[in-house]
GROMACS .gro file of C-alpha atoms in nm:
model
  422
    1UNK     CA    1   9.478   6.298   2.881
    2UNK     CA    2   9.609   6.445   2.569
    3UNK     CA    3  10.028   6.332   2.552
    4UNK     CA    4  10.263   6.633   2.592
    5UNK     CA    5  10.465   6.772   2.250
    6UNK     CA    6  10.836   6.596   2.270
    7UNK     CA    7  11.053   6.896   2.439
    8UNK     CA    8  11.242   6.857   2.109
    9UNK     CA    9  11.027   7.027   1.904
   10UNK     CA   10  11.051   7.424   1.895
   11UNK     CA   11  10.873   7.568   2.141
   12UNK     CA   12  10.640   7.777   1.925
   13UNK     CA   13  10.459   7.460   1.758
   14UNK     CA   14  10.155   7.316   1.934
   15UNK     CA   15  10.100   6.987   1.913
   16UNK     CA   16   9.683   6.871   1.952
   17UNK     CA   17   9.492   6.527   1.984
   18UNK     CA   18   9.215   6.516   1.688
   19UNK     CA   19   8.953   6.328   1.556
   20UNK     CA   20   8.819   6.023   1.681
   21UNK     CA   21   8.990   5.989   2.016
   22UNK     CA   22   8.870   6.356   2.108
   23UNK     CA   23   8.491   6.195   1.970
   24UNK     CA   24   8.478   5.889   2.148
   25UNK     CA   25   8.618   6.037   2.458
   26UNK     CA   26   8.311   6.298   2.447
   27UNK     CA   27   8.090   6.061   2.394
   28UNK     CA   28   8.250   5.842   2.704
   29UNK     CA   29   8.375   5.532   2.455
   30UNK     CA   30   8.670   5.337   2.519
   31UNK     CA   31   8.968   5.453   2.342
   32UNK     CA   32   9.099   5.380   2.025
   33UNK     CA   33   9.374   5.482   1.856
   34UNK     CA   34   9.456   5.826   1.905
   35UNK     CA   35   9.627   6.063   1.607
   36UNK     CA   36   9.776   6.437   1.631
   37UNK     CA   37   9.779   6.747   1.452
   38UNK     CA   38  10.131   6.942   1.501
   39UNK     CA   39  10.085   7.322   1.385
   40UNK     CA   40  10.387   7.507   1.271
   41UNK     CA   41  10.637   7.280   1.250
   42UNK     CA   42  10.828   7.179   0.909
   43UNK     CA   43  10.935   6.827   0.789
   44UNK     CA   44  11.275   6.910   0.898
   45UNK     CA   45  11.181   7.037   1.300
   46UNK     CA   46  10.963   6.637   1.303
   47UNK     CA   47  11.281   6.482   1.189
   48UNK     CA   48  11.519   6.665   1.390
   49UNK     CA   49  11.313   6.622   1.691
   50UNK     CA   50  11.309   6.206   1.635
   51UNK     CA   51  11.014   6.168   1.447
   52UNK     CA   52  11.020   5.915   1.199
   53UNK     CA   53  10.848   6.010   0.856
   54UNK     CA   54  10.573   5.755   0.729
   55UNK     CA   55  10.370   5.956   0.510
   56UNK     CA   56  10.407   5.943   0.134
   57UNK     CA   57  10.117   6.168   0.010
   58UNK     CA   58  10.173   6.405   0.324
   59UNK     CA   59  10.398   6.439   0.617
   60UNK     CA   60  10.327   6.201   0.880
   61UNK     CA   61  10.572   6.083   1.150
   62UNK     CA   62  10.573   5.829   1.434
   63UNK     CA   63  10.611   5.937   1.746
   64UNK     CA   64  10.990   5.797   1.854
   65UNK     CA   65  10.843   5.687   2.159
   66UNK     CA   66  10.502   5.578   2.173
   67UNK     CA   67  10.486   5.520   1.748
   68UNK     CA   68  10.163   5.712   1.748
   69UNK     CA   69  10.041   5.927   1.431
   70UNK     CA   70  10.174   6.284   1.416
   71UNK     CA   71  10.051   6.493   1.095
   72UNK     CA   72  10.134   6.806   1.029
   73UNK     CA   73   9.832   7.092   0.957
   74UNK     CA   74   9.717   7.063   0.617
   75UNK     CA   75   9.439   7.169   0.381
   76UNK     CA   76   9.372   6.998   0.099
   77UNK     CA   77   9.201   7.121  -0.264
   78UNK     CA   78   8.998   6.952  -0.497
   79UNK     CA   79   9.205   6.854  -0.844
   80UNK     CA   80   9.047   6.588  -1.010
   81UNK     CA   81   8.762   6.347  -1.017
   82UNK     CA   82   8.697   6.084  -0.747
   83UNK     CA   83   8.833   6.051  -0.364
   84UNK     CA   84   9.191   6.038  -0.502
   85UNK     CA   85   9.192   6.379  -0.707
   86UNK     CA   86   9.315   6.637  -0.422
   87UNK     CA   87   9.668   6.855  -0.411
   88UNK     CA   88   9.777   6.832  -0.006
   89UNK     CA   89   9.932   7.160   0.130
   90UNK     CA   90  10.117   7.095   0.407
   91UNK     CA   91  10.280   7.413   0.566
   92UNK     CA   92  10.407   7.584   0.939
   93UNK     CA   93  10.142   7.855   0.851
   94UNK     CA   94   9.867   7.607   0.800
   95UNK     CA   95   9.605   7.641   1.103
   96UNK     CA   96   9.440   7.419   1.312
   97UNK     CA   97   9.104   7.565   1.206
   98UNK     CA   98   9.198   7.502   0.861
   99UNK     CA   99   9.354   7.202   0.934
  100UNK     CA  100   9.001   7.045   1.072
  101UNK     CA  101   8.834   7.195   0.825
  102UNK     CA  102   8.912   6.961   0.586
  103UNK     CA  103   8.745   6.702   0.767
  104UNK     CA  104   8.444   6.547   0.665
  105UNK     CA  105   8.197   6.566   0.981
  106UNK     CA  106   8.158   6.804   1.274
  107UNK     CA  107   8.213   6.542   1.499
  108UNK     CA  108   8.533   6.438   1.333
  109UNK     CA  109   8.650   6.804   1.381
  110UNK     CA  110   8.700   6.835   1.756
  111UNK     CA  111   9.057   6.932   1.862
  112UNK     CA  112   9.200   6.868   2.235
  113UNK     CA  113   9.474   7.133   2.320
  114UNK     CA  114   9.787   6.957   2.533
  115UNK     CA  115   9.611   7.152   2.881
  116UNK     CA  116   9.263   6.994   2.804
  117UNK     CA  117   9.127   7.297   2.596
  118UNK     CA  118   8.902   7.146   2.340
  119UNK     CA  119   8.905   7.389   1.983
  120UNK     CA  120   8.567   7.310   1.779
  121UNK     CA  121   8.530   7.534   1.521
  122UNK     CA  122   8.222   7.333   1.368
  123UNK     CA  123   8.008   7.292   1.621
  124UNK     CA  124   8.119   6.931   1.719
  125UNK     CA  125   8.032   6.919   2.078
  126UNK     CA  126   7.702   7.037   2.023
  127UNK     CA  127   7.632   6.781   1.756
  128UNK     CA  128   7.778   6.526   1.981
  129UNK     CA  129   7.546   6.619   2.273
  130UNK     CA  130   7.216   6.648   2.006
  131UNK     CA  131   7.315   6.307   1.878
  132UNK     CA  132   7.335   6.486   1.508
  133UNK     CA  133   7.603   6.337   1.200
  134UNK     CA  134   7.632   6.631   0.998
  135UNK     CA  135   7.893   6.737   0.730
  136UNK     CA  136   8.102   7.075   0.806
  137UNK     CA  137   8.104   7.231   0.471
  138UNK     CA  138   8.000   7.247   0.072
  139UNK     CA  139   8.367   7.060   0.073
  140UNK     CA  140   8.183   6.769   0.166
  141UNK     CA  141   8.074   6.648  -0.208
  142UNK     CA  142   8.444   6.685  -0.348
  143UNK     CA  143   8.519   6.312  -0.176
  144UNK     CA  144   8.295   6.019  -0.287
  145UNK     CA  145   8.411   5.803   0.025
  146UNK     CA  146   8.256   6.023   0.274
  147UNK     CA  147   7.871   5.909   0.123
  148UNK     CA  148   8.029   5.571   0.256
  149UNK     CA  149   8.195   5.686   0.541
  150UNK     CA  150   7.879   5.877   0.672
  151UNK     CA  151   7.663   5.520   0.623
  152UNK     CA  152   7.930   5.351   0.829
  153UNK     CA  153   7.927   5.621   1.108
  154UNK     CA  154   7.566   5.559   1.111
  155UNK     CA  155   7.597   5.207   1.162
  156UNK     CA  156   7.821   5.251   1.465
  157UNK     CA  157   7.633   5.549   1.617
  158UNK     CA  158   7.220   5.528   1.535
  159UNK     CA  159   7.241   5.240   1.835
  160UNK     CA  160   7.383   5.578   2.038
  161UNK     CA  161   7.023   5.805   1.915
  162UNK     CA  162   7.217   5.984   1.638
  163UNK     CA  163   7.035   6.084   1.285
  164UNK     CA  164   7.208   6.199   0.980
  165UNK     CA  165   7.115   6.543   0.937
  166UNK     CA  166   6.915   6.668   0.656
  167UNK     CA  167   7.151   6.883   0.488
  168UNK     CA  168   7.381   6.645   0.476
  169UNK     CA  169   7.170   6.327   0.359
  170UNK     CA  170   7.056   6.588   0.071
  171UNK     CA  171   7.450   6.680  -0.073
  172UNK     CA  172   7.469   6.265  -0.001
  173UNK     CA  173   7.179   6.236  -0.273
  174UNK     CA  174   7.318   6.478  -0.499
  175UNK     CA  175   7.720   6.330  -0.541
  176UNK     CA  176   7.515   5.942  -0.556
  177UNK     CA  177   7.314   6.160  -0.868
  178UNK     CA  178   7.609   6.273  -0.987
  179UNK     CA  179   7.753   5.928  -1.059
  180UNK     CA  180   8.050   6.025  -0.831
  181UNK     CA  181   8.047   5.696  -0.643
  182UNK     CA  182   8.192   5.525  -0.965
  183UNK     CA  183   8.521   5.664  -0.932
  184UNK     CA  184   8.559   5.455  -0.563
  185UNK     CA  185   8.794   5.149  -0.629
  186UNK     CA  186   8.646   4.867  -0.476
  187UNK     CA  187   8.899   4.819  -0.178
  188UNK     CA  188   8.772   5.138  -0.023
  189UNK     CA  189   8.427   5.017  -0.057
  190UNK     CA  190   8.522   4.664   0.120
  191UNK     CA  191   8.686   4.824   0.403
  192UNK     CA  192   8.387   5.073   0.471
  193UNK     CA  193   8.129   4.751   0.444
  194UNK     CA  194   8.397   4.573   0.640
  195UNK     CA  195   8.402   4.814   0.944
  196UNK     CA  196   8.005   4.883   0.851
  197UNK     CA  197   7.997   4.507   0.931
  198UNK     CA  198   8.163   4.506   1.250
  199UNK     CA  199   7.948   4.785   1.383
  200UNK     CA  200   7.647   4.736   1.628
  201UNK     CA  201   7.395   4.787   1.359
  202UNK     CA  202   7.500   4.713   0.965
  203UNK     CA  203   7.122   4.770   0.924
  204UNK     CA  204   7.206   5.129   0.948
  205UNK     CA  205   7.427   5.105   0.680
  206UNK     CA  206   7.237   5.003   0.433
  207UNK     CA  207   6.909   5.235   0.497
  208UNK     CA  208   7.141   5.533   0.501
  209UNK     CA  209   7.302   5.440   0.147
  210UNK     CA  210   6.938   5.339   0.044
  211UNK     CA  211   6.828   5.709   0.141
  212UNK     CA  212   7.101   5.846  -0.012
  213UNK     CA  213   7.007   5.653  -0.348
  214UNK     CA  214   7.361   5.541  -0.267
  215UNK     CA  215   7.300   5.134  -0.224
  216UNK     CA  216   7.221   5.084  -0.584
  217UNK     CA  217   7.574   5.178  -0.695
  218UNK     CA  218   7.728   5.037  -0.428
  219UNK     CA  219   7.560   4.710  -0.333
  220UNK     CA  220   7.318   4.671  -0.631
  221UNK     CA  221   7.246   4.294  -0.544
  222UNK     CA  222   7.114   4.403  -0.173
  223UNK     CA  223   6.941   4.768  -0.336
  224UNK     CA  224   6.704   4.468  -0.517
  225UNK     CA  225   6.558   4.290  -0.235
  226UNK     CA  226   6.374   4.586  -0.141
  227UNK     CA  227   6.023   4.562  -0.236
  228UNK     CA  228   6.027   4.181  -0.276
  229UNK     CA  229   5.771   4.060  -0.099
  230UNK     CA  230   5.810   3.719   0.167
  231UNK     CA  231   5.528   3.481   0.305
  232UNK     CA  232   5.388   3.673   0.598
  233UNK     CA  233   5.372   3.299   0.822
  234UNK     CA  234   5.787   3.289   0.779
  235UNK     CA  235   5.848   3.684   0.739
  236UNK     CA  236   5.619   3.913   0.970
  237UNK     CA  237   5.832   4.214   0.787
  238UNK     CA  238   5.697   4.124   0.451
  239UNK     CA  239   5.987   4.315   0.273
  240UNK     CA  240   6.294   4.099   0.210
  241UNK     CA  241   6.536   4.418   0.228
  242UNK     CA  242   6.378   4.475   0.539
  243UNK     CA  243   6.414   4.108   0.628
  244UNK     CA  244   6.796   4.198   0.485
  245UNK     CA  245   6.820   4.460   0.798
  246UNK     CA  246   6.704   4.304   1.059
  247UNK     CA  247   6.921   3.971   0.982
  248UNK     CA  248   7.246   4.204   0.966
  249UNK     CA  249   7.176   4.356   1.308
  250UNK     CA  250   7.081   4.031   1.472
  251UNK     CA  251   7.463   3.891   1.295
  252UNK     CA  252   7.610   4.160   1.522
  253UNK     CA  253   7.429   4.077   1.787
  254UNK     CA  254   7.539   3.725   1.787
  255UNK     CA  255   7.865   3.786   1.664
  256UNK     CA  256   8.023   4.122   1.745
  257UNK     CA  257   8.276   4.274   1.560
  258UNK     CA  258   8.284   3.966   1.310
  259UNK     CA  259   8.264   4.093   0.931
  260UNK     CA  260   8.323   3.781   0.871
  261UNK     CA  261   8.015   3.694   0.985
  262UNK     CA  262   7.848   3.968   0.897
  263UNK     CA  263   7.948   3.941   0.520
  264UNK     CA  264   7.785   3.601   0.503
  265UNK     CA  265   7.452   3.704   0.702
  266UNK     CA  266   7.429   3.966   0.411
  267UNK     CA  267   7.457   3.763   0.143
  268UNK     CA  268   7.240   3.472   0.260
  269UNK     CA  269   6.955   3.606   0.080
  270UNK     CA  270   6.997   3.726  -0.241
  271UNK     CA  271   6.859   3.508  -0.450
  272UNK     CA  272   6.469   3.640  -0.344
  273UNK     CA  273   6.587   3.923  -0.562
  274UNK     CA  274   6.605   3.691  -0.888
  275UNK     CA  275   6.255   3.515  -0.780
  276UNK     CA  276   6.018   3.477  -1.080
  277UNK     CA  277   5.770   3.764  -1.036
  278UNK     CA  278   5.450   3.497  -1.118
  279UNK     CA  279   5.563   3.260  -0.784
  280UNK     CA  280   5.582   3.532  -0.534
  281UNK     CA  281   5.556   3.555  -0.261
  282UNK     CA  282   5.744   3.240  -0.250
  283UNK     CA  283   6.088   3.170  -0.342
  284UNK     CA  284   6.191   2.823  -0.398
  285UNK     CA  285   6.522   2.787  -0.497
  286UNK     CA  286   6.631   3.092  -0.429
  287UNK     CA  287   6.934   2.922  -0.198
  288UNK     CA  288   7.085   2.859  -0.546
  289UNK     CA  289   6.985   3.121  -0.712
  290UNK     CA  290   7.198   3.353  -0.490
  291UNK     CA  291   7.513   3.190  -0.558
  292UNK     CA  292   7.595   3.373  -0.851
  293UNK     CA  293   7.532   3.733  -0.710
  294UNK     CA  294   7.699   3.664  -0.447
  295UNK     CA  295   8.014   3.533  -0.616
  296UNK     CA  296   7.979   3.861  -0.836
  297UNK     CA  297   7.928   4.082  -0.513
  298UNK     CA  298   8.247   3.928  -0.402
  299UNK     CA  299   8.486   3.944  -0.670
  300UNK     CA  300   8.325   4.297  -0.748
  301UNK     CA  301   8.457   4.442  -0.432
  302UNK     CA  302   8.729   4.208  -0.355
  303UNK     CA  303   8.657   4.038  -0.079
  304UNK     CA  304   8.855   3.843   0.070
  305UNK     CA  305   8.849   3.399  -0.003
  306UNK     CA  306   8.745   3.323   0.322
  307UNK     CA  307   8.443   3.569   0.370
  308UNK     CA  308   8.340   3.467  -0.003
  309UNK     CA  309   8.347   3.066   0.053
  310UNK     CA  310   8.171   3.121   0.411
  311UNK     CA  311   7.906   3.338   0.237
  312UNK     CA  312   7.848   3.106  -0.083
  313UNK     CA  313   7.809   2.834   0.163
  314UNK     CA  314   7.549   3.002   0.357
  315UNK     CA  315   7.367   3.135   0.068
  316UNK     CA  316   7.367   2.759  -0.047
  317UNK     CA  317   7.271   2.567   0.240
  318UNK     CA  318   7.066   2.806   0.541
  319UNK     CA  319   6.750   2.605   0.417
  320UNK     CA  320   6.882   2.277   0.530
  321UNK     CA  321   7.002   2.365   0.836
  322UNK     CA  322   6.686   2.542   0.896
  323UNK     CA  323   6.520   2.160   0.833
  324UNK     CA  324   6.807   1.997   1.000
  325UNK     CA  325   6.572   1.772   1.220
  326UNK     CA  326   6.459   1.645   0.928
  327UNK     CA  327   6.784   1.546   0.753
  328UNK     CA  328   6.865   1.205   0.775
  329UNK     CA  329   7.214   1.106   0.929
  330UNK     CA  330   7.401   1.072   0.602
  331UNK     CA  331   7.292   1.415   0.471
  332UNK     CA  332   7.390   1.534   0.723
  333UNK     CA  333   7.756   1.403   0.698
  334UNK     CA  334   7.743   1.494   0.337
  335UNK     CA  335   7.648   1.843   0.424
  336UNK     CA  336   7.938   1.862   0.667
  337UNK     CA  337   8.134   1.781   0.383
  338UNK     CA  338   8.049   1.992   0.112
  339UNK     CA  339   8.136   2.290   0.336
  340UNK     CA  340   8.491   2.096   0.387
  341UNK     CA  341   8.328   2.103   0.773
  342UNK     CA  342   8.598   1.870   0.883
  343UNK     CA  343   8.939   2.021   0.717
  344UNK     CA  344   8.740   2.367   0.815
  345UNK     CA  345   8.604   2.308   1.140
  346UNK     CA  346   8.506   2.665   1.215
  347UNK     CA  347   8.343   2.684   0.908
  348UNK     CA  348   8.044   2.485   1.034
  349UNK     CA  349   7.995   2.721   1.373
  350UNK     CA  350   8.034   2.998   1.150
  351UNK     CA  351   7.687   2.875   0.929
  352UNK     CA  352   7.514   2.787   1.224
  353UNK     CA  353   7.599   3.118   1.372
  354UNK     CA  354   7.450   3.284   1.046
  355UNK     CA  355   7.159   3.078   1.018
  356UNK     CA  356   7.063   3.157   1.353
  357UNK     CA  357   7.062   3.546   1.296
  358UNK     CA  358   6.885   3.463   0.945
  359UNK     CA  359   6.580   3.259   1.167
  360UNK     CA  360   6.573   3.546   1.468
  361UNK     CA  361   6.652   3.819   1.250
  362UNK     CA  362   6.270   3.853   1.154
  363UNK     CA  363   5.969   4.120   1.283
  364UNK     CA  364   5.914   4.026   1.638
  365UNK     CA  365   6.111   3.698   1.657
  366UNK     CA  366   6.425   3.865   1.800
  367UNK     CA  367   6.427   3.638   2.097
  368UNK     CA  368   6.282   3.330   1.938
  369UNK     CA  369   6.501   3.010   1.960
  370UNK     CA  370   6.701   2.790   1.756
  371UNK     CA  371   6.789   2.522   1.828
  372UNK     CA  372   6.925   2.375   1.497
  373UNK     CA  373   7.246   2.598   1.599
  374UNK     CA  374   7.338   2.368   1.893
  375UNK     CA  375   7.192   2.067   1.712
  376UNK     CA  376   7.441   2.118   1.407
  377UNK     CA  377   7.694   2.191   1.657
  378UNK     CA  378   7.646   1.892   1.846
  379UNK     CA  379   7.642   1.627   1.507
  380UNK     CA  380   7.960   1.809   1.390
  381UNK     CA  381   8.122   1.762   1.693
  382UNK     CA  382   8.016   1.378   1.700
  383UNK     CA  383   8.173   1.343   1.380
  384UNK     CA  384   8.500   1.548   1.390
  385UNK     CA  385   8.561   1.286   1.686
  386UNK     CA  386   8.569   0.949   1.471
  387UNK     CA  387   8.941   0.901   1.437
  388UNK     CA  388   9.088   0.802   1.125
  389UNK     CA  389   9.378   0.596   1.290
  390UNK     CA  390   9.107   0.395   1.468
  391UNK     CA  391   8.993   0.290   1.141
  392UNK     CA  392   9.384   0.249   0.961
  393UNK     CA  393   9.513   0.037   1.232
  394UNK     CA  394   9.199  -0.202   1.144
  395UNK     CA  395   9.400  -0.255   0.804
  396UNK     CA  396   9.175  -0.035   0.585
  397UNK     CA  397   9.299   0.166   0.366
  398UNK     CA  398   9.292   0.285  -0.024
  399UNK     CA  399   8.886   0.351  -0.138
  400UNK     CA  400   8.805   0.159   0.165
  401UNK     CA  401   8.958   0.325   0.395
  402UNK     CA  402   8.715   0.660   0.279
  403UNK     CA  403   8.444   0.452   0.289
  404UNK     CA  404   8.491   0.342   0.652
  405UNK     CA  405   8.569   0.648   0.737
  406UNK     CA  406   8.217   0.810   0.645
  407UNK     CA  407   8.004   0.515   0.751
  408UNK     CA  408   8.163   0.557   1.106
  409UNK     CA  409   8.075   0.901   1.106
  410UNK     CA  410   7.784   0.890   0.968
  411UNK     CA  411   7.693   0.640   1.305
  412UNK     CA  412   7.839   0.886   1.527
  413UNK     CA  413   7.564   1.138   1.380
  414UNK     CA  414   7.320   0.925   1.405
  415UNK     CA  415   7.391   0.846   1.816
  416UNK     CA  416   7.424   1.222   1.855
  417UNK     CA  417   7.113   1.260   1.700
  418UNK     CA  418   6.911   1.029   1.911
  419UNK     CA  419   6.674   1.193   2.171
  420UNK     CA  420   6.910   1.243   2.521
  421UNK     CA  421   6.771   0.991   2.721
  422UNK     CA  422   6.592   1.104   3.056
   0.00000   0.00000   0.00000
């Protein structure tokens, strides 16, 4: 149900739900957060009606009693170079139609009247019901963003059947050609990997850039593990990009909705992509020889601290913990360490978590186990319960103290690690 206009506003504006809501609602999705077009009301007839104004580049209110997104109609026209270079027209004689036509994808451009009356203009519906992302108009390649924004609609709809329609991929190509995607700032680009991330399948993501010619520009560290080949006895897929894919969807899988997460599980890897060409396929050392990339990746696109430590750390160490049986007890305590494991807690879930997806995310071992995840789990838990007060109230303390401290632990990871007894 589609909320009613507030009785304050003059009775000849129509207020209409748009966008996403109207999408996901079609599509039978749980609700998000729902945003409205008002058409032919001023600035003035919002404010006078109790609508507070939040918008700085165009009118938008909040609703004075649910705090929900009001904008009034506007079109917009192209004035300069990049996602930022348009002149906003906001206006009471400003239609609905042109209004959504502004919008990047039919989908997107679905109207809900306040009786129930759905206005689609573009074909939305119809798109919806083919399972089709498609752009509405020529419009489409005066915004850089949307390339990214239709790779991140792919990663949250292909699980649903939809394809990126041909038309659309092609004016995709052509603005990636262009060079347009250098004028994005790299904030916007973090928060469309971000939510690209969170989605059921990043994989999607990146193969719709990739098509586009898009991923080179915008994640040129991933663009290079394509074509790299793998051992075929470790990698069934061959292809370390495609390796890439499959580890990002199983990262969702395990971890829904976690970019955090997700940012790590695609970073793990890219060291295969600085391999010496005369030792392929194998890649030894290429743990540390992804550092660096992804330290660049990160501070490229400014991602946040704690996603770049938590990838760095998985990049550096998913070989050991793939070998963890094989780790005696003190490197195993030292390992714990070097990821600050026991001021960071989380922090050593979170690598067994990505490890996991980087083990199962390969060609037909989807369903394969691990159990180094619940092993790790289990030896960090055994250590994170050695008290230090145990050990202070003994008298140690100073260099001693630290000493004491890891020998006891490292015992406790040693009785965790002993065969359960029958």
């Amino acid at each position: 149900m589609t909320a009613a206009a507030p009785a304050r506003l003059p009775a000849h504006v129509r207020t209409y739900l748009v966008g996403g809501a109207v999408r996901d609602a079609l599509l039978g999705l749980p609700p998000g957060d729902r945003d409205f077009v008002v058409v032919g009301a001023t600035v003035q007839d919002m404010r006078a009606a109790g609508f507070r104004q939040v918008g700085r580049d165009f009118p938008v209110f909040l609703h004075p009693d649910s705090g929900e997104e009001y904008a009034l109609a506007r079109t917009e026209r192209k004035s300069g170079r990049g996602y930022t270079g348009f002149t906003v027209h906001a206006d009471p004689a400003v239609t609905l139609e042109q209004d959504l036509a502004r919008r990047d994808f039919t989908i997107n451009a679905i109207a809900r009247a306040e009786d129930g009356t759905l206005v689609d203009p573009f074909g939305g519906a119809r798109d919806l019901q083919a399972r089709v992302l498609r752009h509405i108009g020529p419009a489409f390649v005066e915004d850089p963003l949307r390339v990214l924004r239709a790779a991140r609609f792919m990663a949250r709809l292909a699980p649903l059947g939809f394809r990126l329609a041909a038309d659309t991929l092609a004016l995709m190509r052509q603005m990636a050609d262009g060079g347009e995607l250098a004028a994005l700032v790299p904030e916007r680009v973090w928060q469309e990997l971000a939510k690209a991330l969170r989605s059921a399948s990043p994989a999607a993501f990146l193969r719709t850039l990739r098509a586009a010619g898009a991923l080179r520009a915008v994640l040129p560290e991933v663009d290079a593990l394509y074509g790299v080949p793998q051992r075929a006895e470790y990698h069934p897929e061959i292809d370390a990009g495609l390796h890439q894919e499959l580890v990002c969807d199983m990262a969702a899988h395990l971890a829904p909705g976690d970019d955090l997460i997700g940012f790590a599980a695609l970073c793990h890897d890219l060291g295969k992509a600085l391999t010496p060409a005369d030792v392929l396929p194998r890649h030894l050392m290429h743990e540390m020889r992804g550092v660096a990339p992804t330290i660049a990746l990160s501070q490229r696109l400014k991602v946040p601290n704690e996603h770049r430590e938590l990838a760095v750390l998985c990049c550096r160490e998913h070989l050991n913990i793939h070998r963890l049986t094989e780790l005696r007890p003190a490197t195993v305590h030292d390992l714990i360490a070097r990821c600050d494991g026991f001021r960071k807690p989380a922090r050593i879930d979170h690598l067994a978590t990505v490890c996991e997806a980087d083990a199962r995310g390969r060609a037909g071992r989807a369903e394969a186990a691990y159990p180094q995840a619940a092993l790790l789990r289990r030896l960090h838990a055994a250590a994170l319960a050695v008290r230090g007060e145990a050990i202070a109230a003994q008298g140690v303390s100073g260099p001693a103290f630290g000493q004491a401290l890891r020998h006891a632990r490292i015992a406790a990871i040693a009785a965790a690690s002993a065969p359960e007894q029958a």
